[in-house]
mmCIF file of C-alpha atoms in Angstrom:
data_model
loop_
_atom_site.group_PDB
_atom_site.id
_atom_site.type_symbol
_atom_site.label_atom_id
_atom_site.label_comp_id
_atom_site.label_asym_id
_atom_site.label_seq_id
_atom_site.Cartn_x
_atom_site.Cartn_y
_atom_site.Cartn_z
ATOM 1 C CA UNK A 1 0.000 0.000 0.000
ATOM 2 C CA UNK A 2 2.739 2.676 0.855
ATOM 3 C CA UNK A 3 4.248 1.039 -2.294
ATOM 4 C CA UNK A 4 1.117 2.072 -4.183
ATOM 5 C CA UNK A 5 0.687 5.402 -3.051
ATOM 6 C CA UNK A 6 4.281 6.283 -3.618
ATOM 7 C CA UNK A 7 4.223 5.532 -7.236
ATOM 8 C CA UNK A 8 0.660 7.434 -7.922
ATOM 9 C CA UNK A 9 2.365 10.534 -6.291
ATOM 10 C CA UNK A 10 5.588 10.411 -8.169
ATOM 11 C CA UNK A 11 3.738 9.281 -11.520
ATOM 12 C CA UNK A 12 1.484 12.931 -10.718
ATOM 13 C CA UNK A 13 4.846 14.765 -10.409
ATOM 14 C CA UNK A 14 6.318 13.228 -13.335
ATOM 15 C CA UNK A 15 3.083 14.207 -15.600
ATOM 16 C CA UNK A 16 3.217 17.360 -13.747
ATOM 17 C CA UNK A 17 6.861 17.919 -14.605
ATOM 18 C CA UNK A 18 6.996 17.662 -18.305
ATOM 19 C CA UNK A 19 3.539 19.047 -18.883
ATOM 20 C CA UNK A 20 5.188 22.463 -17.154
ATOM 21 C CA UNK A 21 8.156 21.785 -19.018
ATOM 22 C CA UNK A 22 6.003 21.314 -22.499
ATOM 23 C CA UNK A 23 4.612 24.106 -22.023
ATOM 24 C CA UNK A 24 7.289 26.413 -21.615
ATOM 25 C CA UNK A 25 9.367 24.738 -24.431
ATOM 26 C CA UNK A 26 6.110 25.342 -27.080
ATOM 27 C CA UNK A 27 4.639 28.451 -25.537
ATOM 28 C CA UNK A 28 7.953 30.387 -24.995
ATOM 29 C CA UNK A 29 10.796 29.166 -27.078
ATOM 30 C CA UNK A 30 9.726 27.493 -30.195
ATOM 31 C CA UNK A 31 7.048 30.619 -31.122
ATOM 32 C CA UNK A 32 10.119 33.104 -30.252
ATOM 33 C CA UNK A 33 12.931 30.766 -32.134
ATOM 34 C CA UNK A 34 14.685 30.400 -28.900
ATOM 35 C CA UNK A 35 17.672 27.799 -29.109
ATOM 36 C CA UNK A 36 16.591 25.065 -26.487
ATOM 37 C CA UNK A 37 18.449 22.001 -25.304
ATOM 38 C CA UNK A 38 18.146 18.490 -25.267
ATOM 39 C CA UNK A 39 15.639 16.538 -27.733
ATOM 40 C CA UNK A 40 13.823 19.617 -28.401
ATOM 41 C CA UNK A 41 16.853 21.090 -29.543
ATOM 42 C CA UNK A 42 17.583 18.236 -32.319
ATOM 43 C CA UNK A 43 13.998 18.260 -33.426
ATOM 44 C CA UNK A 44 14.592 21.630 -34.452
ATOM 45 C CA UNK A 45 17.184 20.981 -35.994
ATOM 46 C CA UNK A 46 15.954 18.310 -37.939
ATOM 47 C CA UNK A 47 12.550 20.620 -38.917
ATOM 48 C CA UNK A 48 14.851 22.605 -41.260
ATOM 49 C CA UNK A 49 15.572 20.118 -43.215
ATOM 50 C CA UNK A 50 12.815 17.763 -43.306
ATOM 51 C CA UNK A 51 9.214 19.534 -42.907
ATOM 52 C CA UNK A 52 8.009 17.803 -40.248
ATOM 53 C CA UNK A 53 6.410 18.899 -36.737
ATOM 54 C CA UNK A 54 8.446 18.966 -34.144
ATOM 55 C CA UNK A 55 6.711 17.371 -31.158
ATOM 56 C CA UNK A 56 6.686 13.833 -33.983
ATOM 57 C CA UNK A 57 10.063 14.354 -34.267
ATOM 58 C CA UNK A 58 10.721 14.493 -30.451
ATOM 59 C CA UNK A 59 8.693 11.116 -30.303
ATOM 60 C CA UNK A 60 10.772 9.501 -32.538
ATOM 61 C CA UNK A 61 14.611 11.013 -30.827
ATOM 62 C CA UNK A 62 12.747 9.868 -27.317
ATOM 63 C CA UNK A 63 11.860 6.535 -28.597
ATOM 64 C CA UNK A 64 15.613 5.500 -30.121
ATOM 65 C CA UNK A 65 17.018 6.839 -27.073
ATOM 66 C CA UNK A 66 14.794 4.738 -24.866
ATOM 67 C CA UNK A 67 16.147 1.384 -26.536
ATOM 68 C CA UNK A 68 19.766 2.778 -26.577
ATOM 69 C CA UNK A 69 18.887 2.921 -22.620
ATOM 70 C CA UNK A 70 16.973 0.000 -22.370
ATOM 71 C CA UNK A 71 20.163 -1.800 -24.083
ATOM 72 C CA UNK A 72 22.618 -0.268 -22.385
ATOM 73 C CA UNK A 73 21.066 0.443 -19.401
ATOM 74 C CA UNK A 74 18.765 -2.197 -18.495
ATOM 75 C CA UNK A 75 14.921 -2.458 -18.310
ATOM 76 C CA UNK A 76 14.887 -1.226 -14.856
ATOM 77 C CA UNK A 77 15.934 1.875 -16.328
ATOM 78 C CA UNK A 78 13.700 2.204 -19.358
ATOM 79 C CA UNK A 79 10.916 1.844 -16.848
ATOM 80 C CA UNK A 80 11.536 4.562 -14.883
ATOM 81 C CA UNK A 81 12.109 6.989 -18.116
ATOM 82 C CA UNK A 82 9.234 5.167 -20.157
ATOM 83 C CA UNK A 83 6.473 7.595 -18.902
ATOM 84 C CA UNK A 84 8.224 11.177 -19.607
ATOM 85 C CA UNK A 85 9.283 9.624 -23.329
ATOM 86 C CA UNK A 86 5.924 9.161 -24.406
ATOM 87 C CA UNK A 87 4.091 11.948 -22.306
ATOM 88 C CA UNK A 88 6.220 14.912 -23.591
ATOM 89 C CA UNK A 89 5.640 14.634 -27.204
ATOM 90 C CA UNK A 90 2.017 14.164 -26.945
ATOM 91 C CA UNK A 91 2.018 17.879 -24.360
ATOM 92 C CA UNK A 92 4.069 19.391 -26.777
ATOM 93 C CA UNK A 93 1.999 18.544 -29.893
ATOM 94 C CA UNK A 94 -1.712 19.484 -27.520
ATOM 95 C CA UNK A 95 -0.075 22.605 -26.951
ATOM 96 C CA UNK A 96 1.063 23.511 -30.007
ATOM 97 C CA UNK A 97 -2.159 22.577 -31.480
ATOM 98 C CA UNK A 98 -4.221 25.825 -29.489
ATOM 99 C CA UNK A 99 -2.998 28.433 -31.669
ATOM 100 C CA UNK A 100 -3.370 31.325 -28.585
ATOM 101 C CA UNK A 101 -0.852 30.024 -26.848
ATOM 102 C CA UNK A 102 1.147 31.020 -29.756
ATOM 103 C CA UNK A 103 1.014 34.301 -29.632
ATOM 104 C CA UNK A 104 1.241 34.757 -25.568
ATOM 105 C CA UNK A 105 3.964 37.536 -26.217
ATOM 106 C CA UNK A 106 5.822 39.028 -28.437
ATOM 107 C CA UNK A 107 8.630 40.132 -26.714
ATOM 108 C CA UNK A 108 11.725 38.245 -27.199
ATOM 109 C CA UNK A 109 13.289 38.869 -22.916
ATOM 110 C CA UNK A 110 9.713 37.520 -21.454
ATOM 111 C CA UNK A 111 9.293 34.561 -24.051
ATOM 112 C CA UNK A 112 13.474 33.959 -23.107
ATOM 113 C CA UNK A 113 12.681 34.147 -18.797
ATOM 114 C CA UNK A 114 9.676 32.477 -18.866
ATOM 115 C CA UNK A 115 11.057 29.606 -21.228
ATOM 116 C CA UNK A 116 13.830 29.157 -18.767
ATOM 117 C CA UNK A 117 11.206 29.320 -15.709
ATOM 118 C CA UNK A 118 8.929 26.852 -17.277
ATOM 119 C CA UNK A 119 11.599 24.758 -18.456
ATOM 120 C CA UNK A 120 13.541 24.908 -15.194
ATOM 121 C CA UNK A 121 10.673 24.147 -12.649
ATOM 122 C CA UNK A 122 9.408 21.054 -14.966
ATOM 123 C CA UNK A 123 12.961 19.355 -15.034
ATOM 124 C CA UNK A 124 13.337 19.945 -11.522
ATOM 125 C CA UNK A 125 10.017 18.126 -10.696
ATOM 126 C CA UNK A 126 10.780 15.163 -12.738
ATOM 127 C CA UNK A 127 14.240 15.134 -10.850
ATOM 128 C CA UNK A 128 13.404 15.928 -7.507
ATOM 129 C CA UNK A 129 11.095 12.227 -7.631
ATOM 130 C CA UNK A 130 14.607 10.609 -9.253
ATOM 131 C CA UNK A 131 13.165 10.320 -12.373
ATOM 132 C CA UNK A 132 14.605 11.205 -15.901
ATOM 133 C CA UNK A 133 12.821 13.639 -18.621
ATOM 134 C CA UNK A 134 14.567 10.770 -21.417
ATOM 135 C CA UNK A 135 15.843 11.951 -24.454
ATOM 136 C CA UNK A 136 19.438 13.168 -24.536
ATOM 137 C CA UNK A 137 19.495 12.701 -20.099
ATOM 138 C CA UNK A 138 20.066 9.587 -21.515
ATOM 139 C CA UNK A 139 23.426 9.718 -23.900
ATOM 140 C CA UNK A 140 25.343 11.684 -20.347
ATOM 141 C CA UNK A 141 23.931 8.829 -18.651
ATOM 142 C CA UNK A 142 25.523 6.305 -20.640
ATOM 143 C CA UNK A 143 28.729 8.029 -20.685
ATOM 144 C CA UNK A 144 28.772 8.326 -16.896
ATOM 145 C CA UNK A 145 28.059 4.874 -16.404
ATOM 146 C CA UNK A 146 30.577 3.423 -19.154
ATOM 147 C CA UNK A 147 33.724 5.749 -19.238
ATOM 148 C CA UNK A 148 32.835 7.165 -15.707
ATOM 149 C CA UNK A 149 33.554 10.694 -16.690
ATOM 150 C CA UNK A 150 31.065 13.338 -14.531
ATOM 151 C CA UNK A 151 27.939 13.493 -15.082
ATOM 152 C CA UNK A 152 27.696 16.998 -15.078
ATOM 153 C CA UNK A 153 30.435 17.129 -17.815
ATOM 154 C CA UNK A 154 28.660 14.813 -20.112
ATOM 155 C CA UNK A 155 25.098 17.129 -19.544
ATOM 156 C CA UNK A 156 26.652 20.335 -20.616
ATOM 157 C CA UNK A 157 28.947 18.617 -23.406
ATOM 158 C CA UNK A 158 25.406 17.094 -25.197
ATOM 159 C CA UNK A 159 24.009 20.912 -24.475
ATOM 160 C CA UNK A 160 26.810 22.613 -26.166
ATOM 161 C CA UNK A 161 26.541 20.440 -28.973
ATOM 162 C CA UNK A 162 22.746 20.694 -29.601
ATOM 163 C CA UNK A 163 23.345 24.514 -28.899
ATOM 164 C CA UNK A 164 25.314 24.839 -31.289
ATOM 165 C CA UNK A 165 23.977 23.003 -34.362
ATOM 166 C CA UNK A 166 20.911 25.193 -33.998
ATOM 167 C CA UNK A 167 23.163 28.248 -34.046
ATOM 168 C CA UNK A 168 23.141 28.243 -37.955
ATOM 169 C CA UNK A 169 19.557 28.639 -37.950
ATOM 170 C CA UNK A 170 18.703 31.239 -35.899
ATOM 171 C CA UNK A 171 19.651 35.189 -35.458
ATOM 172 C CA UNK A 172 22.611 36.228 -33.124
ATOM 173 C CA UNK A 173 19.629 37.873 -31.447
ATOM 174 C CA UNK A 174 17.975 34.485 -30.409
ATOM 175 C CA UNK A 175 21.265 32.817 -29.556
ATOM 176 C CA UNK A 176 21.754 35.765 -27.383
ATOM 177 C CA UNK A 177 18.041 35.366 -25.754
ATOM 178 C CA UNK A 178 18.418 31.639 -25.791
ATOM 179 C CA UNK A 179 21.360 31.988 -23.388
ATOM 180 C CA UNK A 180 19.231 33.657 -21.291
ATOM 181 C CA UNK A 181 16.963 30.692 -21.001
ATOM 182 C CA UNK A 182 19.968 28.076 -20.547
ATOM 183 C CA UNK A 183 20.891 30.366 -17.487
ATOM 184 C CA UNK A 184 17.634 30.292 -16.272
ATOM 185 C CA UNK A 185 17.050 27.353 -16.883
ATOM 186 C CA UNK A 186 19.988 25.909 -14.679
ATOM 187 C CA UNK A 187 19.152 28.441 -11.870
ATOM 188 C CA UNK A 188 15.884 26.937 -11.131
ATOM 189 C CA UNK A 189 16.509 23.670 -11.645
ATOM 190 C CA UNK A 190 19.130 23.860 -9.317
ATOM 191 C CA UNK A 191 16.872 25.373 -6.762
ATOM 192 C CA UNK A 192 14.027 23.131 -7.446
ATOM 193 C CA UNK A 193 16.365 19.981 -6.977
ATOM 194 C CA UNK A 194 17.570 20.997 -3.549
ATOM 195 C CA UNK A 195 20.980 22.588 -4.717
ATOM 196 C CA UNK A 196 21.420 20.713 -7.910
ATOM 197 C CA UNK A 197 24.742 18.876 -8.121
ATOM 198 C CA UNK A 198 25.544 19.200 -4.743
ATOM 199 C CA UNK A 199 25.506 15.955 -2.529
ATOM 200 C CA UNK A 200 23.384 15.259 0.886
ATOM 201 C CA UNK A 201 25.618 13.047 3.613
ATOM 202 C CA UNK A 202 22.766 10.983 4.746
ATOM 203 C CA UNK A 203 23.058 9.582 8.799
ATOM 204 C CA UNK A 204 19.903 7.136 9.778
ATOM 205 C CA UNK A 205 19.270 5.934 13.292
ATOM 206 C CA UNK A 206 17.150 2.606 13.502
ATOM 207 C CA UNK A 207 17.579 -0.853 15.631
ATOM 208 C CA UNK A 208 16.794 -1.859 11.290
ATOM 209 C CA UNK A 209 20.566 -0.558 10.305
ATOM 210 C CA UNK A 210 21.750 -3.957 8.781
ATOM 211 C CA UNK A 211 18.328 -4.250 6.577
ATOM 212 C CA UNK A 212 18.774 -0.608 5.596
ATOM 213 C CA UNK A 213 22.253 -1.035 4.632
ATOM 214 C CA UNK A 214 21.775 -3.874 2.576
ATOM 215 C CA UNK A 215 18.755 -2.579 0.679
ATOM 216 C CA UNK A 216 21.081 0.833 0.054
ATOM 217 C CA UNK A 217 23.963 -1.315 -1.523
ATOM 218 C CA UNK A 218 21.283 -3.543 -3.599
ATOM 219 C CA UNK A 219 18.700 -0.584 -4.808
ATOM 220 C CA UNK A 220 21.358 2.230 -5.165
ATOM 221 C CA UNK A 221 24.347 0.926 -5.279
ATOM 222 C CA UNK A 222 25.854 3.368 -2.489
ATOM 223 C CA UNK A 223 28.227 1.908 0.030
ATOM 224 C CA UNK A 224 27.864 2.720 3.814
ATOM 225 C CA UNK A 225 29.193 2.876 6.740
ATOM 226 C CA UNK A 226 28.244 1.795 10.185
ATOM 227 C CA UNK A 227 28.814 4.487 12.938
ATOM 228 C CA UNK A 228 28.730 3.680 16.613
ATOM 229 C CA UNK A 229 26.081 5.678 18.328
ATOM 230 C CA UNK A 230 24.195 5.925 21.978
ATOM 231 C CA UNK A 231 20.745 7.282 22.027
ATOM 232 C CA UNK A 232 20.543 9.696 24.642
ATOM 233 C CA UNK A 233 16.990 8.976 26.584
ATOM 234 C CA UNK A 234 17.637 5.167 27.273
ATOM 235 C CA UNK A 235 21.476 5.233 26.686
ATOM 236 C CA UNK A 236 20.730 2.589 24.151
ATOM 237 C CA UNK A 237 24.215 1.200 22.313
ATOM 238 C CA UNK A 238 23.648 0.414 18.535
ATOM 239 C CA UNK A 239 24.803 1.457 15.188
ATOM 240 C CA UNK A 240 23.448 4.380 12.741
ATOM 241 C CA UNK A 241 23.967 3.787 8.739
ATOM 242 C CA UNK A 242 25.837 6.543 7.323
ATOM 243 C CA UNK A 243 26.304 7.554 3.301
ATOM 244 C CA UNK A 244 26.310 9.903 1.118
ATOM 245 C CA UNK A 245 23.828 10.388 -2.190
ATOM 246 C CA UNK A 246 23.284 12.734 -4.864
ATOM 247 C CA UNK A 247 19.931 14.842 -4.665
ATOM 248 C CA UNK A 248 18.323 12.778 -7.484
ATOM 249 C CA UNK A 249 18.689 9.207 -4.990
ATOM 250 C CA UNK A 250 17.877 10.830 -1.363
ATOM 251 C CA UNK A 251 14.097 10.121 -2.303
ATOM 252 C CA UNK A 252 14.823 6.828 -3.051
ATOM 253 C CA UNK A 253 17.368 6.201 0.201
ATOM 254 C CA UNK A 254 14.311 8.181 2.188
ATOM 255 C CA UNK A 255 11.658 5.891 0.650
ATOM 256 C CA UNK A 256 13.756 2.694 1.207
ATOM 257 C CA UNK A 257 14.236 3.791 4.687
ATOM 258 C CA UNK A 258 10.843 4.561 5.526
ATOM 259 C CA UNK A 259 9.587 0.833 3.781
ATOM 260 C CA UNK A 260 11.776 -0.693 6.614
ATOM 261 C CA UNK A 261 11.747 1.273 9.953
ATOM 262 C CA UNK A 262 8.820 4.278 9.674
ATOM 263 C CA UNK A 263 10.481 4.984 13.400
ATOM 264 C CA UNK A 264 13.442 6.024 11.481
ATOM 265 C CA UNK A 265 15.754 8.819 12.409
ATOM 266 C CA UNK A 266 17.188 10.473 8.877
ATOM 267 C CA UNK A 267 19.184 12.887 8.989
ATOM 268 C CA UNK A 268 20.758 15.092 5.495
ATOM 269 C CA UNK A 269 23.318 17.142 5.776
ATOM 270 C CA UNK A 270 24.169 19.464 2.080
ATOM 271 C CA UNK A 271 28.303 18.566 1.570
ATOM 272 C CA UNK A 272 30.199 20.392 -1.194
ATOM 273 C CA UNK A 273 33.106 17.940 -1.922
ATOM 274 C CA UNK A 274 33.061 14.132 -2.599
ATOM 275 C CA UNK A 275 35.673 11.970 -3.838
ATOM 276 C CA UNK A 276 35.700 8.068 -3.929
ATOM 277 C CA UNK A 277 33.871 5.178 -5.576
ATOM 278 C CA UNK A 278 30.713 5.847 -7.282
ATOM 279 C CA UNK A 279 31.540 9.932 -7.744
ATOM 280 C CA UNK A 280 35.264 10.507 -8.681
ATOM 281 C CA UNK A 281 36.457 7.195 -8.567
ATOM 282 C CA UNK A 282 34.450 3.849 -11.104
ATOM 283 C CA UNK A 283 31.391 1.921 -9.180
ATOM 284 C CA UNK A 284 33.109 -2.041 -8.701
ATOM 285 C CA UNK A 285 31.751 -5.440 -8.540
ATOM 286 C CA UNK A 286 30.091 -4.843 -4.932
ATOM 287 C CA UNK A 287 29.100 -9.108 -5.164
ATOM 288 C CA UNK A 288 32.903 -9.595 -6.269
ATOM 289 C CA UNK A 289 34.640 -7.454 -3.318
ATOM 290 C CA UNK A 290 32.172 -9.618 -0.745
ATOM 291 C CA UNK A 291 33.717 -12.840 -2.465
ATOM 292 C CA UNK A 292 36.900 -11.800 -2.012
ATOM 293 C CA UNK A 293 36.968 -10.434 1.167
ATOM 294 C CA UNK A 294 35.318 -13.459 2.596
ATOM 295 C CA UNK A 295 37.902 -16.045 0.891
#
């Protein structure tokens, strides 16, 4: 049942999330030929050369990248991208097809800041619940996964790129605007998402520490590490899990906590630096180390 309810709430913020983000993307920057981002960006791209709408063309880059995930990836991960790949194309196209929402404004600064509001805040939702948006999240993904270079260096080198190619097809003007929407953009997103990029050092207190340790090394794949505590009203002796996450898995670690000890003391702490396995350093065979260490 809390199971149930978890997924109708974060399937409600992932609709939520790309239907603000739709809209912002066909209300704001396609009418004002903003340059945009990410499969939105190529679609555009591809529209000047084949006369096609967009929003099809968005389908179709959403749906390749969604097997190149699935492949790659794993089914576990097409699942959880599945919904915004189909769902975004079809609230692009429904609001593309109302022709007032064309013509909103014609001033090239508001269509820029509220493009990079809208844009911003729907990203951010669809983060915040650990999901992905699809499209070209999923390339950096790959990248990060496979040649374990940053994640936030793969994002902005797919960015530049799709930046770019739409550069020959627009006025200096709307390169100059659509800046102003990438910076915007990042801002909120990085405020919606609890400060972006940064990490949370996660501390839980529960007699449950072993189970919540071992469900955090099989659903996350984040090591721990047991610290010895004393709770201070019955001077109880026991052992608190400690880790640290990026903002996109604390409401997964805070779900899987709450599944196995709702009595649960969590505690997340913002930290600015991180290095070691799984951030600067390659994710290893967690089953193989066990072996090993047990032989």
């Amino acid at each position: 049942m809390h199971q149930a309810k978890h997924l109708v709430r974060d399937t409600l913020l992932v609709l939520l999330g790309n239907l603000i983000l739709a809209f912002g993307v066909a209300v704001f920057a396609v009418p004002s030929n903003l340059i945009v981002a990410g499969a939105t960006g190529i679609a555009l791209i591809i529209c000047e050369f084949i006369p096609v709408n967009y929003a099809t063309v968005v389908f179709v880059v959403n749906m390749v990248m969604l097997l190149l995930g699935f492949i790659v990836l794993g089914k576990k991960f097409a699942a959880g991208t599945i919904l915004s790949s189909l769902i975004f194309p079809f609230f692009l196209a429904m609001f593309e097809a109302i022709p007032q929402l064309q013509h909103l404004t014609s001033d090239m600064l508001l269509s820029a800041i509220y493009a990079g509001l809208f844009t911003g805040l729907g990203c951010g939702i669809v983060f915040r619940v650990g999901y992905s948006t699809g499209g070209m999240d999923i390339p950096p993904i790959i990248m990060n996964k496979k040649l374990h270079i940053s994640l936030g260096v793969c994002v902005y080198l797919f960015d530049v790129v799709v930046l770019l190619g739409q550069s020959f097809f627009t006025s200096f003007e709307g390169i100059l605007y659509g800046i102003i929407t990438v910076f915007i953009t990042a801002i909120v997103l990085d405020k919606v998402t609890i400060f972006g990029e940064r990490n949370l050092q996660v501390l839980v207190i529960s007699a449950h520490h072993e189970e919540i340790a071992e469900a955090i090394f099989k659903e996350i794949d984040r090591g721990c590490t047991f610290v010895n505590v004393t709770t201070g009203y019955f001077h109880d002796q026991q052992k608190a899990v400690l880790c640290v996450v990026n903002n996109r898995e604390y409401p997964v670690i805070n779900d899987l906590v709450m599944e196995i000890d709702p009595t649960a003391f969590i505690i997340g702490s913002e930290i600015h630096s991180v290095k070691g396995r799984g951030f600067t350093l390659p994710n290893i065979d967690l089953d193989k180390q066990i072996r090993d260490h047990v032989s």
